[in-house]
Structures are given as C-alpha cells and as structure tokens.
C-alpha cells in the first residue's frame, strides 16, 4: 500500500451530502441612513446662506482696505457684485443651491482669474482677509479646519504669476 492509498477519509466525506447550512451573515453593513436620505452638507451644518454671506462680507471689508487687492476689482469701489459672486460660488461648493452656476456657468476659476495678477503676495493678502473673516464666524474647530484647508489650497492654485 502506497502512502497515498493509506490516506483514509471518513466514508461520507466523498459522497455529496446536503449542502452545509451556514448561518446567514450580513456581508454589507446596514448603512446608518437609508441611501436616499439627505446627508447634511457643510452648507447646512454651518447655517446656510446667512453664514456664507457673512463670511464673504467680512472678507470684503478687509479687501476694501487692501492697496494691492482692491484695485484689481473691476467694479470697485462697488464690491456688491463681487460679494454676490463669491458667496454664490462658496455656497454651491459646500452643498448649497447651485445658483452660481445657473447664473455664471461653470466656475473655471483659474481661467476667470487670468486677467488678474495673482502672485504670492496677492494670494497671501487674500488669505489674510479670508482668515480674519472666517475667525468672525467662530465655527466648531473641525468645520473651520475643513473650510480653511479648502480655501488655502484654492488660493494656492489660483496663483498665475510669480512676477512681483
Ligand atoms: C488668491 C488670490 C485671489 C485673488 C487676488 C482674487 C481676485 C479676484 C478678482 C479681482 C475677481 C473679480 C471680481 C469679480 O468681478 O467677481 C475675482 C473673482 C472671483 N473669485 Fe477670486 N481671487 C483670489 C482667489 C480666489 C479663490 C481662492 C476663490 C475660491 C475659493 C475665488 C473665487 C472667486 C469667484 C467665485 C469669483 C467670481 C468669478 C465670476 O463668476 O466671474 N477667488 N477674484
């Protein structure tokens, strides 16, 4: 008898038997919310339109005092149009109504900033006024950090020249 033949198995192991009944295991965890339930957007979480408009109005209070940024605004000293456009864009980005795109089309922000000299100095000034504005909202730190990370990244992406 070879070693292979010597391997014995229980008689019923080779014959097909009733399929083994396994306990039913839920492979996909049941989501906490049904798929079609609305997920809170940052827009909702921090107070919707009023909060975004406050942020942008505070930001433009700073811009209005800025000798580098203010002259860039085509309609200055009237900043109301710019206030409405930035508010609408940020609302849309953070999950609010998409009025901005209905009125202005695709944001194409880098392209829209090409006419302006956005060098590192302009970027840092923009961020400085935005930081001050965000502080006035006194948001919970995690929300503040998330919004700030976005604004910081977006402002860095907007730089289109390194000329002084
Ligand atoms: C980095 C420095 C930046 C400078 C110097 C700058 C400057 C400007 C200027 C001069 C305008 C034209 C004003 C107007 O007529 O609306 C403008 C428009 C705008 N900016 Fe900026 N910007 C900067 C960064 C950003 C960033 C980071 C965002 C978004 C997070 C942003 C969003 C917008 C929007 C939505 C508009 C209106 C676009 C349109 O619909 O025409 N900007 N910006």
PDB file of C-alpha atoms and ligand atoms in Angstrom:
ATOM      1  CA  UNK A   1       0.000   0.000   0.000  1.00  0.00           C
ATOM      2  CA  UNK A   2       1.384   3.349  -1.000  1.00  0.00           C
ATOM      3  CA  UNK A   3       1.291   6.283   1.341  1.00  0.00           C
ATOM      4  CA  UNK A   4      -1.368   7.874  -0.868  1.00  0.00           C
ATOM      5  CA  UNK A   5      -3.657   4.866  -0.590  1.00  0.00           C
ATOM      6  CA  UNK A   6      -3.085   4.832   3.104  1.00  0.00           C
ATOM      7  CA  UNK A   7      -4.797   8.155   3.482  1.00  0.00           C
ATOM      8  CA  UNK A   8      -8.217   7.257   4.699  1.00  0.00           C
ATOM      9  CA  UNK A   9     -11.126   9.593   4.831  1.00  0.00           C
ATOM     10  CA  UNK A  10     -14.441   9.209   6.539  1.00  0.00           C
ATOM     11  CA  UNK A  11     -16.730   7.242   4.229  1.00  0.00           C
ATOM     12  CA  UNK A  12     -19.271  10.025   3.820  1.00  0.00           C
ATOM     13  CA  UNK A  13     -16.737  12.749   3.052  1.00  0.00           C
ATOM     14  CA  UNK A  14     -16.533  11.870  -0.654  1.00  0.00           C
ATOM     15  CA  UNK A  15     -20.239  11.464  -1.220  1.00  0.00           C
ATOM     16  CA  UNK A  16     -22.235  14.593  -1.843  1.00  0.00           C
ATOM     17  CA  UNK A  17     -24.495  15.302   1.054  1.00  0.00           C
ATOM     18  CA  UNK A  18     -26.932  18.045   1.943  1.00  0.00           C
ATOM     19  CA  UNK A  19     -25.345  21.452   1.369  1.00  0.00           C
ATOM     20  CA  UNK A  20     -23.994  22.657   4.633  1.00  0.00           C
ATOM     21  CA  UNK A  21     -26.300  25.200   6.180  1.00  0.00           C
ATOM     22  CA  UNK A  22     -24.243  28.214   7.095  1.00  0.00           C
ATOM     23  CA  UNK A  23     -25.612  30.856   9.338  1.00  0.00           C
ATOM     24  CA  UNK A  24     -26.762  33.876   7.349  1.00  0.00           C
ATOM     25  CA  UNK A  25     -24.147  36.551   7.655  1.00  0.00           C
ATOM     26  CA  UNK A  26     -24.879  40.072   6.577  1.00  0.00           C
ATOM     27  CA  UNK A  27     -21.933  40.895   4.379  1.00  0.00           C
ATOM     28  CA  UNK A  28     -22.800  44.538   3.844  1.00  0.00           C
ATOM     29  CA  UNK A  29     -23.248  46.538   6.976  1.00  0.00           C
ATOM     30  CA  UNK A  30     -26.607  48.201   7.027  1.00  0.00           C
ATOM     31  CA  UNK A  31     -25.971  51.890   6.467  1.00  0.00           C
ATOM     32  CA  UNK A  32     -26.947  54.162   9.285  1.00  0.00           C
ATOM     33  CA  UNK A  33     -29.136  56.159   6.938  1.00  0.00           C
ATOM     34  CA  UNK A  34     -31.125  54.895   4.011  1.00  0.00           C
ATOM     35  CA  UNK A  35     -29.310  55.614   0.730  1.00  0.00           C
ATOM     36  CA  UNK A  36     -31.742  58.279  -0.333  1.00  0.00           C
ATOM     37  CA  UNK A  37     -31.732  60.121   2.960  1.00  0.00           C
ATOM     38  CA  UNK A  38     -30.162  63.530   2.640  1.00  0.00           C
ATOM     39  CA  UNK A  39     -26.639  63.789   4.011  1.00  0.00           C
ATOM     40  CA  UNK A  40     -26.048  67.013   5.860  1.00  0.00           C
ATOM     41  CA  UNK A  41     -23.912  69.339   3.798  1.00  0.00           C
ATOM     42  CA  UNK A  42     -21.389  71.711   5.270  1.00  0.00           C
ATOM     43  CA  UNK A  43     -23.649  74.427   3.897  1.00  0.00           C
ATOM     44  CA  UNK A  44     -26.473  73.232   6.174  1.00  0.00           C
ATOM     45  CA  UNK A  45     -24.246  72.413   9.098  1.00  0.00           C
ATOM     46  CA  UNK A  46     -22.841  75.903   9.459  1.00  0.00           C
ATOM     47  CA  UNK A  47     -26.015  77.864   8.838  1.00  0.00           C
ATOM     48  CA  UNK A  48     -26.632  78.129   5.097  1.00  0.00           C
ATOM     49  CA  UNK A  49     -26.799  81.344   3.112  1.00  0.00           C
ATOM     50  CA  UNK A  50     -26.538  83.710   6.088  1.00  0.00           C
ATOM     51  CA  UNK A  51     -23.235  82.223   7.232  1.00  0.00           C
ATOM     52  CA  UNK A  52     -21.636  82.271   3.776  1.00  0.00           C
ATOM     53  CA  UNK A  53     -22.774  85.805   3.139  1.00  0.00           C
ATOM     54  CA  UNK A  54     -21.374  86.921   6.496  1.00  0.00           C
ATOM     55  CA  UNK A  55     -18.050  85.267   5.665  1.00  0.00           C
ATOM     56  CA  UNK A  56     -17.797  86.981   2.305  1.00  0.00           C
ATOM     57  CA  UNK A  57     -18.950  90.388   3.538  1.00  0.00           C
ATOM     58  CA  UNK A  58     -16.352  90.280   6.306  1.00  0.00           C
ATOM     59  CA  UNK A  59     -13.760  89.233   3.743  1.00  0.00           C
ATOM     60  CA  UNK A  60     -14.546  92.205   1.532  1.00  0.00           C
ATOM     61  CA  UNK A  61     -14.323  94.600   4.488  1.00  0.00           C
ATOM     62  CA  UNK A  62     -10.674  93.527   4.532  1.00  0.00           C
ATOM     63  CA  UNK A  63     -10.264  93.660   0.759  1.00  0.00           C
ATOM     64  CA  UNK A  64     -11.633  97.217   0.747  1.00  0.00           C
ATOM     65  CA  UNK A  65      -8.644  98.307   2.850  1.00  0.00           C
ATOM     66  CA  UNK A  66      -6.080  96.438   0.740  1.00  0.00           C
ATOM     67  CA  UNK A  67      -3.962  98.552  -1.559  1.00  0.00           C
ATOM     68  CA  UNK A  68      -2.968  95.579  -3.728  1.00  0.00           C
ATOM     69  CA  UNK A  69      -6.248  93.682  -3.953  1.00  0.00           C
ATOM     70  CA  UNK A  70      -8.804  96.478  -4.144  1.00  0.00           C
ATOM     71  CA  UNK A  71      -7.555  97.988  -7.440  1.00  0.00           C
ATOM     72  CA  UNK A  72      -7.988  94.562  -9.105  1.00  0.00           C
ATOM     73  CA  UNK A  73     -11.762  94.590  -8.705  1.00  0.00           C
ATOM     74  CA  UNK A  74     -13.273  95.857 -11.946  1.00  0.00           C
ATOM     75  CA  UNK A  75     -16.305  97.475 -10.316  1.00  0.00           C
ATOM     76  CA  UNK A  76     -14.593  98.904  -7.236  1.00  0.00           C
ATOM     77  CA  UNK A  77     -15.338 100.760  -5.080  1.00  0.00           C
ATOM     78  CA  UNK A  78     -18.636  98.908  -5.573  1.00  0.00           C
ATOM     79  CA  UNK A  79     -17.931  95.377  -4.361  1.00  0.00           C
ATOM     80  CA  UNK A  80     -21.531  94.179  -4.181  1.00  0.00           C
ATOM     81  CA  UNK A  81     -21.354  92.171  -7.408  1.00  0.00           C
ATOM     82  CA  UNK A  82     -18.125  90.501  -6.292  1.00  0.00           C
ATOM     83  CA  UNK A  83     -19.711  89.746  -2.903  1.00  0.00           C
ATOM     84  CA  UNK A  84     -22.669  88.045  -4.556  1.00  0.00           C
ATOM     85  CA  UNK A  85     -20.478  86.009  -6.927  1.00  0.00           C
ATOM     86  CA  UNK A  86     -18.095  84.725  -4.256  1.00  0.00           C
ATOM     87  CA  UNK A  87     -20.970  83.985  -1.850  1.00  0.00           C
ATOM     88  CA  UNK A  88     -22.835  82.066  -4.530  1.00  0.00           C
ATOM     89  CA  UNK A  89     -19.758  80.112  -5.526  1.00  0.00           C
ATOM     90  CA  UNK A  90     -18.879  79.104  -1.968  1.00  0.00           C
ATOM     91  CA  UNK A  91     -22.467  78.170  -1.153  1.00  0.00           C
ATOM     92  CA  UNK A  92     -22.554  75.925  -4.191  1.00  0.00           C
ATOM     93  CA  UNK A  93     -19.185  74.362  -3.449  1.00  0.00           C
ATOM     94  CA  UNK A  94     -20.238  73.438   0.081  1.00  0.00           C
ATOM     95  CA  UNK A  95     -23.520  71.831  -0.888  1.00  0.00           C
ATOM     96  CA  UNK A  96     -25.937  74.755  -1.042  1.00  0.00           C
ATOM     97  CA  UNK A  97     -28.019  75.871  -4.021  1.00  0.00           C
ATOM     98  CA  UNK A  98     -26.308  75.948  -7.415  1.00  0.00           C
ATOM     99  CA  UNK A  99     -27.466  79.445  -8.251  1.00  0.00           C
ATOM    100  CA  UNK A 100     -23.879  80.433  -9.040  1.00  0.00           C
ATOM    101  CA  UNK A 101     -23.581  78.039 -11.973  1.00  0.00           C
ATOM    102  CA  UNK A 102     -27.066  78.834 -13.199  1.00  0.00           C
ATOM    103  CA  UNK A 103     -26.069  82.478 -13.448  1.00  0.00           C
ATOM    104  CA  UNK A 104     -22.365  82.242 -14.319  1.00  0.00           C
ATOM    105  CA  UNK A 105     -21.901  78.813 -15.889  1.00  0.00           C
ATOM    106  CA  UNK A 106     -19.029  76.506 -14.988  1.00  0.00           C
ATOM    107  CA  UNK A 107     -16.818  78.209 -12.377  1.00  0.00           C
ATOM    108  CA  UNK A 108     -13.491  77.764 -14.282  1.00  0.00           C
ATOM    109  CA  UNK A 109     -11.905  79.755 -11.513  1.00  0.00           C
ATOM    110  CA  UNK A 110      -8.315  79.645 -12.685  1.00  0.00           C
ATOM    111  CA  UNK A 111      -9.351  80.875 -16.089  1.00  0.00           C
ATOM    112  CA  UNK A 112     -11.515  83.638 -14.633  1.00  0.00           C
ATOM    113  CA  UNK A 113      -8.567  84.848 -12.565  1.00  0.00           C
ATOM    114  CA  UNK A 114      -6.173  85.047 -15.507  1.00  0.00           C
ATOM    115  CA  UNK A 115      -6.886  88.743 -16.147  1.00  0.00           C
ATOM    116  CA  UNK A 116      -5.636  89.489 -12.618  1.00  0.00           C
ATOM    117  CA  UNK A 117      -2.097  89.411 -11.363  1.00  0.00           C
ATOM    118  CA  UNK A 118      -2.386  86.718  -8.682  1.00  0.00           C
ATOM    119  CA  UNK A 119       1.159  86.452  -7.363  1.00  0.00           C
ATOM    120  CA  UNK A 120       2.148  85.041  -3.965  1.00  0.00           C
ATOM    121  CA  UNK A 121       1.740  88.476  -2.370  1.00  0.00           C
ATOM    122  CA  UNK A 122      -1.839  88.802  -3.662  1.00  0.00           C
ATOM    123  CA  UNK A 123      -2.566  85.235  -2.571  1.00  0.00           C
ATOM    124  CA  UNK A 124      -1.282  85.856   0.948  1.00  0.00           C
ATOM    125  CA  UNK A 125      -3.280  89.059   1.233  1.00  0.00           C
ATOM    126  CA  UNK A 126      -6.403  87.239   0.027  1.00  0.00           C
ATOM    127  CA  UNK A 127      -5.803  84.505   2.575  1.00  0.00           C
ATOM    128  CA  UNK A 128      -5.138  87.013   5.335  1.00  0.00           C
ATOM    129  CA  UNK A 129      -8.516  88.702   4.838  1.00  0.00           C
ATOM    130  CA  UNK A 130     -10.233  85.345   4.482  1.00  0.00           C
ATOM    131  CA  UNK A 131      -8.655  84.058   7.700  1.00  0.00           C
ATOM    132  CA  UNK A 132      -9.895  87.133   9.585  1.00  0.00           C
ATOM    133  CA  UNK A 133     -13.355  86.686   8.086  1.00  0.00           C
ATOM    134  CA  UNK A 134     -13.502  83.009   8.971  1.00  0.00           C
ATOM    135  CA  UNK A 135     -12.497  83.808  12.549  1.00  0.00           C
ATOM    136  CA  UNK A 136     -15.557  86.039  12.930  1.00  0.00           C
ATOM    137  CA  UNK A 137     -17.822  83.020  12.297  1.00  0.00           C
ATOM    138  CA  UNK A 138     -16.441  81.170  15.337  1.00  0.00           C
ATOM    139  CA  UNK A 139     -17.237  77.804  13.797  1.00  0.00           C
ATOM    140  CA  UNK A 140     -16.632  74.491  15.564  1.00  0.00           C
ATOM    141  CA  UNK A 141     -12.907  73.794  15.051  1.00  0.00           C
ATOM    142  CA  UNK A 142     -13.370  70.803  12.746  1.00  0.00           C
ATOM    143  CA  UNK A 143     -15.624  72.730  10.369  1.00  0.00           C
ATOM    144  CA  UNK A 144     -13.314  75.710  10.480  1.00  0.00           C
ATOM    145  CA  UNK A 145     -10.319  73.497   9.683  1.00  0.00           C
ATOM    146  CA  UNK A 146     -12.045  71.840   6.748  1.00  0.00           C
ATOM    147  CA  UNK A 147     -13.170  75.097   5.186  1.00  0.00           C
ATOM    148  CA  UNK A 148      -9.813  76.706   5.774  1.00  0.00           C
ATOM    149  CA  UNK A 149      -7.920  73.800   4.202  1.00  0.00           C
ATOM    150  CA  UNK A 150     -10.019  74.206   1.083  1.00  0.00           C
ATOM    151  CA  UNK A 151      -9.604  77.990   0.883  1.00  0.00           C
ATOM    152  CA  UNK A 152      -5.863  77.740   1.435  1.00  0.00           C
ATOM    153  CA  UNK A 153      -5.497  75.105  -1.280  1.00  0.00           C
ATOM    154  CA  UNK A 154      -7.733  77.002  -3.695  1.00  0.00           C
ATOM    155  CA  UNK A 155      -5.824  80.244  -3.162  1.00  0.00           C
ATOM    156  CA  UNK A 156      -2.523  78.492  -3.838  1.00  0.00           C
ATOM    157  CA  UNK A 157      -3.989  77.032  -7.019  1.00  0.00           C
ATOM    158  CA  UNK A 158      -5.070  80.482  -8.197  1.00  0.00           C
ATOM    159  CA  UNK A 159      -1.534  81.891  -8.397  1.00  0.00           C
ATOM    160  CA  UNK A 160      -0.850  82.656 -12.044  1.00  0.00           C
ATOM    161  CA  UNK A 161       2.386  84.633 -11.915  1.00  0.00           C
ATOM    162  CA  UNK A 162       5.491  84.944  -9.794  1.00  0.00           C
ATOM    163  CA  UNK A 163       6.206  88.447 -11.033  1.00  0.00           C
ATOM    164  CA  UNK A 164       6.436  90.957  -8.240  1.00  0.00           C
TER     165      UNK A 164
HETATM  166  C1  LIG B   1      -5.550  84.038  -4.478  1.00  0.00           C
HETATM  167  C2  LIG B   1      -5.928  85.284  -4.544  1.00  0.00           C
HETATM  168  C3  LIG B   1      -7.163  85.758  -5.273  1.00  0.00           C
HETATM  169  C4  LIG B   1      -7.316  86.968  -5.848  1.00  0.00           C
HETATM  170  C5  LIG B   1      -6.290  88.070  -5.884  1.00  0.00           C
HETATM  171  C6  LIG B   1      -8.648  87.020  -6.425  1.00  0.00           C
HETATM  172  C7  LIG B   1      -9.164  88.093  -7.109  1.00  0.00           C
HETATM  173  C8  LIG B   1     -10.366  88.107  -7.764  1.00  0.00           C
HETATM  174  C9  LIG B   1     -10.868  89.200  -8.553  1.00  0.00           C
HETATM  175  C10 LIG B   1     -10.147  90.514  -8.768  1.00  0.00           C
HETATM  176  C11 LIG B   1     -12.068  88.844  -9.032  1.00  0.00           C
HETATM  177  C12 LIG B   1     -13.010  89.662  -9.910  1.00  0.00           C
HETATM  178  C13 LIG B   1     -14.134  90.209  -9.078  1.00  0.00           C
HETATM  179  C14 LIG B   1     -15.481  89.911  -9.633  1.00  0.00           C
HETATM  180  O1  LIG B   1     -15.876  90.636 -10.521  1.00  0.00           O
HETATM  181  O2  LIG B   1     -16.138  88.973  -9.180  1.00  0.00           O
HETATM  182  C15 LIG B   1     -12.339  87.517  -8.544  1.00  0.00           C
HETATM  183  C16 LIG B   1     -13.472  86.816  -8.813  1.00  0.00           C
HETATM  184  C17 LIG B   1     -13.780  85.627  -8.227  1.00  0.00           C
HETATM  185  N1  LIG B   1     -13.007  84.913  -7.361  1.00  0.00           N
HETATM  186 FE1  LIG B   1     -11.155  85.360  -6.807  1.00  0.00          FE
HETATM  187  N2  LIG B   1      -9.283  85.846  -6.175  1.00  0.00           N
HETATM  188  C18 LIG B   1      -8.415  85.024  -5.480  1.00  0.00           C
HETATM  189  C19 LIG B   1      -8.692  83.769  -5.013  1.00  0.00           C
HETATM  190  C20 LIG B   1      -9.905  83.150  -5.111  1.00  0.00           C
HETATM  191  C21 LIG B   1     -10.231  81.885  -4.519  1.00  0.00           C
HETATM  192  C22 LIG B   1      -9.272  81.048  -3.677  1.00  0.00           C
HETATM  193  C23 LIG B   1     -11.535  81.617  -4.824  1.00  0.00           C
HETATM  194  C24 LIG B   1     -12.368  80.446  -4.465  1.00  0.00           C
HETATM  195  C25 LIG B   1     -12.228  79.720  -3.406  1.00  0.00           C
HETATM  196  C26 LIG B   1     -12.014  82.724  -5.622  1.00  0.00           C
HETATM  197  C27 LIG B   1     -13.284  82.815  -6.127  1.00  0.00           C
HETATM  198  C28 LIG B   1     -13.704  83.807  -6.986  1.00  0.00           C
HETATM  199  C29 LIG B   1     -15.005  83.802  -7.640  1.00  0.00           C
HETATM  200  C30 LIG B   1     -16.088  82.751  -7.498  1.00  0.00           C
HETATM  201  C31 LIG B   1     -15.040  84.940  -8.433  1.00  0.00           C
HETATM  202  C32 LIG B   1     -16.174  85.364  -9.380  1.00  0.00           C
HETATM  203  C33 LIG B   1     -15.974  84.662 -10.709  1.00  0.00           C
HETATM  204  C34 LIG B   1     -17.043  85.015 -11.711  1.00  0.00           C
HETATM  205  O3  LIG B   1     -18.118  84.406 -11.667  1.00  0.00           O
HETATM  206  O4  LIG B   1     -16.813  85.906 -12.525  1.00  0.00           O
HETATM  207  N3  LIG B   1     -11.005  83.628  -5.767  1.00  0.00           N
HETATM  208  N4  LIG B   1     -11.288  87.097  -7.769  1.00  0.00           N
END
